[in-house]
Amino acid sequence: MSTSQLPDPKDRPARLTVGVVGAGRVGPALAASLQLAGHRPVAVSGVSDASRRRAAQLLPDVPLVPPAEVLERADLVLLTVPDDTLPGLVEGLVETGSVRPGQLLVHTSGRYGTKVLDPALRAGALPLALHPAMTFTGTPVDVQRLAGCSFGVTAPDQLRLAAEALVIEMGGEPEWIAEERRPLYHAALALGANHLVTLVAQSMELLREAGVEAPDRMLGPLLGAALDNALRSGDAALTGPVARGDASTVAAHVAELRKHAPQTVAGYLAMARATADRALAHGLLKPELAEDLLGVLANGTDGTKGDAG
């Protein structure tokens, strides 16, 4: 990262003591990244054995303490808990008097903006929503992957410079997301990343069933090229039997999936319908070929067309 990308020093937050509430895969990695930028992790909370191992690996010598004590020790607190847990956690910390005026309270949920931190704001905390758009492994490689990672950022106007500085110090790129757009933003990421893992895992299982010994090696170049093409060209990158309107080939796919992996049929049909719609809208699928194809997709779940070869 060039020095020209860094905020002016006067706009950067002072060196801060950092605490982590929720030692899942995200919190320790962010705290370790902030440590590289000169901040000082001082406390982390974690319950499971896996959480404790992650904290010990990424934040050695940082004590494991209860959440209230994390807030007592830290100027900047990372709330890195599951989305559904976050509102209750914030309310509980406020009710127990753990939140201090002037304390930076940062959550990493993609779903929420800063409104979920309103109880803490009323207690005097400074709220930030910094969501790294990356999948985490819970290992030190995550710290390296933060370089160039986009963060979905929501913050009050008066804290925008502080939010930007923290993201850049972690090696990331801030992308400003309006409060009311956070659920849509998060849905987009889940659609692209979480569902991709499911699709790839299913594809690997089917290749093994077909006799391929190293499905990862086979898929790597193909999926890498497909992802690159999609990011560069969008719908113009669509290829394959659905985009071509090869109805009999798609019917054969459905028949084979029903025989060998029936749990994948519904997903295949849903993605094929979405692909057909986009290919039609962008002129890639010829209308005269679409009717038979859409008939296969419409009837594929009951086998009336799906058993054709």
CSV table of C-alpha atoms in Angstrom, one decimal:
chain,number,residue,atom,x,y,z
A,1,MET,CA,0.0,0.0,0.0
A,2,SER,CA,1.5,3.4,-0.9
A,3,THR,CA,1.8,6.1,1.7
A,4,SER,CA,-0.4,8.3,-0.3
A,5,GLN,CA,-3.3,6.1,0.6
A,6,LEU,CA,-2.9,6.6,4.3
A,7,PRO,CA,-4.9,9.3,6.1
A,8,ASP,CA,-3.0,12.3,7.3
A,9,PRO,CA,-1.5,11.5,10.7
A,10,LYS,CA,-3.6,14.2,12.4
A,11,ASP,CA,-6.7,12.4,11.2
A,12,ARG,CA,-5.6,8.9,12.5
A,13,PRO,CA,-6.8,7.7,15.9
A,14,ALA,CA,-4.2,7.7,18.7
A,15,ARG,CA,-2.6,4.3,19.6
A,16,LEU,CA,-5.4,2.4,21.3
A,17,THR,CA,-5.8,-0.5,23.7
A,18,VAL,CA,-7.9,-3.1,21.9
A,19,GLY,CA,-10.3,-5.7,23.2
A,20,VAL,CA,-12.1,-8.5,21.5
A,21,VAL,CA,-15.5,-9.8,22.6
A,22,GLY,CA,-16.1,-13.1,20.8
A,23,ALA,CA,-12.9,-14.9,19.7
A,24,GLY,CA,-14.4,-16.4,16.6
A,25,ARG,CA,-12.5,-16.4,13.3
A,26,VAL,CA,-12.8,-12.7,12.7
A,27,GLY,CA,-12.0,-10.9,16.0
A,28,PRO,CA,-8.5,-12.2,16.7
A,29,ALA,CA,-7.4,-11.6,13.1
A,30,LEU,CA,-8.6,-8.0,13.2
A,31,ALA,CA,-7.0,-7.4,16.6
A,32,ALA,CA,-3.7,-8.9,15.3
A,33,SER,CA,-3.8,-6.6,12.3
A,34,LEU,CA,-4.4,-3.6,14.5
A,35,GLN,CA,-1.4,-4.7,16.6
A,36,LEU,CA,0.7,-4.6,13.5
A,37,ALA,CA,-0.4,-1.0,13.0
A,38,GLY,CA,0.8,-0.1,16.5
A,39,HIS,CA,-2.3,-0.6,18.6
A,40,ARG,CA,-2.2,-2.8,21.7
A,41,PRO,CA,-4.5,-5.8,22.2
A,42,VAL,CA,-5.1,-6.1,26.0
A,43,ALA,CA,-8.0,-8.5,26.5
A,44,VAL,CA,-10.1,-11.1,24.6
A,45,SER,CA,-13.2,-13.1,25.6
A,46,GLY,CA,-13.9,-16.6,24.3
A,47,VAL,CA,-15.8,-19.6,25.6
A,48,SER,CA,-15.2,-22.6,23.4
A,49,ASP,CA,-11.9,-24.4,23.2
A,50,ALA,CA,-11.6,-23.4,19.5
A,51,SER,CA,-12.0,-19.8,20.4
A,52,ARG,CA,-9.3,-20.1,23.1
A,53,ARG,CA,-6.9,-21.7,20.6
A,54,ARG,CA,-7.5,-19.0,18.0
A,55,ALA,CA,-6.8,-16.3,20.6
A,56,ALA,CA,-3.7,-18.0,21.8
A,57,GLN,CA,-2.4,-18.4,18.2
A,58,LEU,CA,-3.2,-14.9,16.9
A,59,LEU,CA,-2.9,-12.9,20.1
A,60,PRO,CA,-0.3,-14.7,22.3
A,61,ASP,CA,0.0,-13.4,25.9
A,62,VAL,CA,-3.3,-11.4,25.6
A,63,PRO,CA,-5.4,-12.5,28.6
A,64,LEU,CA,-8.7,-14.3,28.2
A,65,VAL,CA,-11.3,-12.5,30.5
A,66,PRO,CA,-15.1,-12.1,30.7
A,67,PRO,CA,-16.7,-9.6,28.2
A,68,ALA,CA,-17.3,-6.9,30.9
A,69,GLU,CA,-13.6,-7.0,31.8
A,70,VAL,CA,-12.6,-6.6,28.1
A,71,LEU,CA,-14.6,-3.4,28.0
A,72,GLU,CA,-13.0,-2.3,31.2
A,73,ARG,CA,-9.5,-2.6,29.8
A,74,ALA,CA,-9.9,-1.5,26.2
A,75,ASP,CA,-10.3,1.9,24.4
A,76,LEU,CA,-11.4,0.1,21.2
A,77,VAL,CA,-13.7,-2.9,21.6
A,78,LEU,CA,-14.3,-5.3,18.7
A,79,LEU,CA,-17.7,-7.0,19.0
A,80,THR,CA,-17.2,-10.0,16.7
A,81,VAL,CA,-20.1,-12.3,17.5
A,82,PRO,CA,-22.8,-13.8,15.2
A,83,ASP,CA,-25.3,-11.4,13.8
A,84,ASP,CA,-28.2,-12.8,15.8
A,85,THR,CA,-26.3,-12.5,19.0
A,86,LEU,CA,-25.2,-8.9,18.6
A,87,PRO,CA,-28.3,-6.9,19.7
A,88,GLY,CA,-28.6,-8.9,22.9
A,89,LEU,CA,-24.9,-8.6,23.6
A,90,VAL,CA,-25.0,-4.8,23.2
A,91,GLU,CA,-28.0,-4.5,25.5
A,92,GLY,CA,-26.5,-6.7,28.1
A,93,LEU,CA,-23.2,-4.8,28.2
A,94,VAL,CA,-25.1,-1.5,28.6
A,95,GLU,CA,-27.3,-2.9,31.3
A,96,THR,CA,-24.3,-4.1,33.4
A,97,GLY,CA,-22.7,-0.7,33.1
A,98,SER,CA,-19.7,-2.1,31.1
A,99,VAL,CA,-19.8,0.6,28.3
A,100,ARG,CA,-17.7,3.7,29.0
A,101,PRO,CA,-18.3,7.2,27.6
A,102,GLY,CA,-15.8,7.9,24.7
A,103,GLN,CA,-15.1,4.2,24.1
A,104,LEU,CA,-14.9,3.1,20.5
A,105,LEU,CA,-17.4,0.2,20.0
A,106,VAL,CA,-16.9,-1.6,16.7
A,107,HIS,CA,-19.0,-4.5,15.5
A,108,THR,CA,-18.2,-6.6,12.4
A,109,SER,CA,-21.7,-7.7,11.4
A,110,GLY,CA,-22.5,-7.4,7.8
A,111,ARG,CA,-26.2,-7.2,8.5
A,112,TYR,CA,-26.3,-4.2,10.8
A,113,GLY,CA,-25.2,-0.6,10.6
A,114,THR,CA,-24.6,1.5,13.7
A,115,LYS,CA,-28.3,1.6,14.8
A,116,VAL,CA,-27.8,-1.8,16.6
A,117,LEU,CA,-25.3,0.1,18.8
A,118,ASP,CA,-27.8,2.8,19.9
A,119,PRO,CA,-28.0,1.5,23.5
A,120,ALA,CA,-24.2,1.9,23.7
A,121,LEU,CA,-24.4,5.3,22.0
A,122,ARG,CA,-26.8,6.5,24.7
A,123,ALA,CA,-24.3,5.4,27.2
A,124,GLY,CA,-21.6,7.6,25.6
A,125,ALA,CA,-19.9,5.1,23.3
A,126,LEU,CA,-18.7,5.9,19.8
A,127,PRO,CA,-20.3,3.4,17.4
A,128,LEU,CA,-18.7,2.0,14.2
A,129,ALA,CA,-19.8,-0.8,11.9
A,130,LEU,CA,-16.7,-2.3,10.0
A,131,HIS,CA,-17.5,-5.5,8.1
A,132,PRO,CA,-14.6,-7.1,6.3
A,133,ALA,CA,-15.9,-8.6,3.0
A,134,MET,CA,-13.7,-11.7,3.3
A,135,THR,CA,-14.1,-15.3,4.4
A,136,PHE,CA,-12.0,-16.2,7.5
A,137,THR,CA,-10.2,-19.4,8.4
A,138,GLY,CA,-9.3,-18.6,12.0
A,139,THR,CA,-5.6,-18.8,11.2
A,140,PRO,CA,-2.7,-16.3,10.7
A,141,VAL,CA,-3.3,-16.3,7.0
A,142,ASP,CA,-6.4,-14.1,7.6
A,143,VAL,CA,-4.2,-11.2,8.7
A,144,GLN,CA,-2.3,-11.4,5.4
A,145,ARG,CA,-5.6,-11.6,3.4
A,146,LEU,CA,-6.8,-8.3,4.9
A,147,ALA,CA,-4.4,-6.5,2.6
A,148,GLY,CA,-6.7,-5.0,0.0
A,149,CYS,CA,-9.9,-6.4,1.5
A,150,SER,CA,-12.9,-4.2,1.2
A,151,PHE,CA,-14.8,-3.3,4.4
A,152,GLY,CA,-18.4,-2.3,4.5
A,153,VAL,CA,-18.3,0.8,6.7
A,154,THR,CA,-21.2,2.6,8.4
A,155,ALA,CA,-20.4,5.4,10.8
A,156,PRO,CA,-21.8,8.7,12.1
A,157,ASP,CA,-20.4,11.6,10.1
A,158,GLN,CA,-18.2,12.8,12.9
A,159,LEU,CA,-16.5,9.3,13.1
A,160,ARG,CA,-16.0,8.8,9.4
A,161,LEU,CA,-12.3,9.7,9.5
A,162,ALA,CA,-11.7,7.4,12.4
A,163,ALA,CA,-13.5,4.6,10.7
A,164,GLU,CA,-11.5,5.1,7.5
A,165,ALA,CA,-8.2,5.3,9.4
A,166,LEU,CA,-8.9,2.0,11.3
A,167,VAL,CA,-9.8,0.1,8.1
A,168,ILE,CA,-6.7,1.4,6.2
A,169,GLU,CA,-4.5,0.5,9.2
A,170,MET,CA,-5.8,-3.0,8.9
A,171,GLY,CA,-4.8,-3.0,5.2
A,172,GLY,CA,-8.4,-2.7,4.0
A,173,GLU,CA,-10.3,-0.4,1.7
A,174,PRO,CA,-13.4,1.3,3.2
A,175,GLU,CA,-16.6,1.1,1.2
A,176,TRP,CA,-19.4,3.3,2.7
A,177,ILE,CA,-22.7,1.6,3.1
A,178,ALA,CA,-25.8,3.5,4.2
A,179,GLU,CA,-27.6,2.2,7.3
A,180,GLU,CA,-30.7,1.2,5.4
A,181,ARG,CA,-28.7,-0.7,2.8
A,182,ARG,CA,-26.8,-2.9,5.1
A,183,PRO,CA,-29.2,-6.0,4.8
A,184,LEU,CA,-29.1,-5.7,1.0
A,185,TYR,CA,-25.3,-5.4,1.1
A,186,HIS,CA,-25.0,-8.4,3.3
A,187,ALA,CA,-27.4,-10.5,1.2
A,188,ALA,CA,-25.3,-9.7,-1.9
A,189,LEU,CA,-22.1,-11.0,-0.2
A,190,ALA,CA,-23.8,-14.1,1.1
A,191,LEU,CA,-25.2,-14.9,-2.3
A,192,GLY,CA,-21.8,-14.5,-3.9
A,193,ALA,CA,-19.5,-16.1,-1.3
A,194,ASN,CA,-21.4,-18.4,1.0
A,195,HIS,CA,-23.4,-20.0,-1.8
A,196,LEU,CA,-20.3,-20.4,-3.9
A,197,VAL,CA,-18.8,-22.6,-1.2
A,198,THR,CA,-21.9,-24.8,-1.3
A,199,LEU,CA,-21.8,-25.0,-5.1
A,200,VAL,CA,-18.1,-25.9,-5.3
A,201,ALA,CA,-18.4,-28.5,-2.6
A,202,GLN,CA,-21.4,-30.1,-4.4
A,203,SER,CA,-19.4,-30.0,-7.7
A,204,MET,CA,-16.4,-31.7,-6.1
A,205,GLU,CA,-18.6,-34.5,-4.6
A,206,LEU,CA,-20.2,-35.1,-8.0
A,207,LEU,CA,-16.8,-35.3,-9.7
A,208,ARG,CA,-15.6,-37.8,-7.2
A,209,GLU,CA,-18.8,-39.9,-7.9
A,210,ALA,CA,-17.9,-39.6,-11.6
A,211,GLY,CA,-14.5,-41.1,-10.9
A,212,VAL,CA,-12.3,-37.9,-10.9
A,213,GLU,CA,-9.5,-38.5,-8.4
A,214,ALA,CA,-8.5,-34.9,-7.9
A,215,PRO,CA,-11.6,-32.7,-8.3
A,216,ASP,CA,-9.9,-29.7,-6.7
A,217,ARG,CA,-7.2,-29.8,-9.3
A,218,MET,CA,-9.7,-30.1,-12.1
A,219,LEU,CA,-12.0,-27.3,-10.8
A,220,GLY,CA,-9.3,-24.8,-9.8
A,221,PRO,CA,-8.4,-23.5,-13.2
A,222,LEU,CA,-12.0,-23.7,-14.5
A,223,LEU,CA,-13.5,-21.8,-11.5
A,224,GLY,CA,-10.7,-19.3,-11.4
A,225,ALA,CA,-11.3,-18.4,-15.1
A,226,ALA,CA,-15.0,-18.3,-14.6
A,227,LEU,CA,-14.7,-16.0,-11.6
A,228,ASP,CA,-12.3,-13.7,-13.4
A,229,ASN,CA,-14.5,-13.6,-16.5
A,230,ALA,CA,-17.6,-12.9,-14.4
A,231,LEU,CA,-15.9,-10.1,-12.5
A,232,ARG,CA,-14.7,-8.5,-15.7
A,233,SER,CA,-17.7,-9.1,-18.0
A,234,GLY,CA,-20.8,-9.8,-15.9
A,235,ASP,CA,-23.5,-11.7,-17.7
A,236,ALA,CA,-21.5,-11.6,-21.0
A,237,ALA,CA,-19.4,-14.3,-19.4
A,238,LEU,CA,-22.2,-16.8,-19.2
A,239,THR,CA,-21.5,-20.1,-21.0
A,240,GLY,CA,-22.6,-23.7,-20.9
A,241,PRO,CA,-25.7,-25.6,-21.9
A,242,VAL,CA,-28.3,-23.3,-20.2
A,243,ALA,CA,-26.9,-20.2,-21.9
A,244,ARG,CA,-26.8,-22.1,-25.2
A,245,GLY,CA,-30.3,-23.5,-24.9
A,246,ASP,CA,-29.3,-27.1,-24.9
A,247,ALA,CA,-32.5,-28.5,-23.4
A,248,SER,CA,-31.7,-32.2,-23.9
A,249,THR,CA,-28.3,-31.8,-22.2
A,250,VAL,CA,-29.9,-30.1,-19.2
A,251,ALA,CA,-32.5,-32.8,-19.1
A,252,ALA,CA,-29.8,-35.4,-19.0
A,253,HIS,CA,-28.1,-33.5,-16.2
A,254,VAL,CA,-31.3,-33.5,-14.1
A,255,ALA,CA,-31.8,-37.2,-14.7
A,256,GLU,CA,-28.2,-38.0,-13.6
A,257,LEU,CA,-28.4,-35.8,-10.6
A,258,ARG,CA,-31.7,-37.4,-9.5
A,259,LYS,CA,-30.1,-40.8,-9.8
A,260,HIS,CA,-26.8,-40.1,-8.0
A,261,ALA,CA,-27.3,-37.0,-5.9
A,262,PRO,CA,-31.0,-36.1,-5.5
A,263,GLN,CA,-30.3,-33.5,-2.9
A,264,THR,CA,-28.6,-31.4,-5.6
A,265,VAL,CA,-31.5,-31.3,-8.0
A,266,ALA,CA,-33.5,-28.4,-6.5
A,267,GLY,CA,-30.3,-26.2,-6.4
A,268,TYR,CA,-29.3,-27.1,-10.0
A,269,LEU,CA,-32.8,-26.3,-11.3
A,270,ALA,CA,-33.0,-23.0,-9.3
A,271,MET,CA,-29.6,-21.8,-10.6
A,272,ALA,CA,-30.4,-23.0,-14.1
A,273,ARG,CA,-33.6,-21.0,-14.2
A,274,ALA,CA,-31.8,-17.9,-12.9
A,275,THR,CA,-29.1,-18.4,-15.5
A,276,ALA,CA,-31.7,-18.8,-18.3
A,277,ASP,CA,-33.4,-15.6,-17.3
A,278,ARG,CA,-30.2,-13.6,-17.3
A,279,ALA,CA,-29.1,-15.2,-20.6
A,280,LEU,CA,-32.4,-14.3,-22.2
A,281,ALA,CA,-32.4,-10.8,-20.9
A,282,HIS,CA,-28.9,-10.2,-22.3
A,283,GLY,CA,-29.5,-11.8,-25.7
A,284,LEU,CA,-27.3,-14.8,-25.1
A,285,LEU,CA,-30.1,-17.4,-25.1
A,286,LYS,CA,-32.1,-17.4,-28.3
A,287,PRO,CA,-35.8,-17.2,-27.7
A,288,GLU,CA,-36.6,-20.0,-30.0
A,289,LEU,CA,-34.4,-22.3,-27.9
A,290,ALA,CA,-35.7,-21.0,-24.6
A,291,GLU,CA,-39.1,-22.7,-24.7
A,292,ASP,CA,-37.9,-26.3,-24.6
A,293,LEU,CA,-35.2,-25.4,-22.0
A,294,LEU,CA,-37.7,-23.7,-19.7
A,295,GLY,CA,-40.0,-26.7,-20.1
A,296,VAL,CA,-37.3,-29.0,-18.8
A,297,LEU,CA,-36.6,-26.7,-15.9
A,298,ALA,CA,-40.2,-26.3,-15.1
A,299,ASN,CA,-40.8,-30.1,-15.0
A,300,GLY,CA,-37.5,-31.2,-13.8
A,301,THR,CA,-38.5,-31.6,-10.2
A,302,ASP,CA,-41.1,-34.3,-11.0
A,303,GLY,CA,-39.2,-36.1,-13.7
A,304,THR,CA,-41.7,-35.7,-16.5
A,305,LYS,CA,-39.0,-34.0,-18.6
A,306,GLY,CA,-36.0,-34.6,-16.5
A,307,ASP,CA,-35.7,-38.3,-17.4
A,308,ALA,CA,-35.3,-37.6,-21.1
A,309,GLY,CA,-31.9,-38.1,-22.5
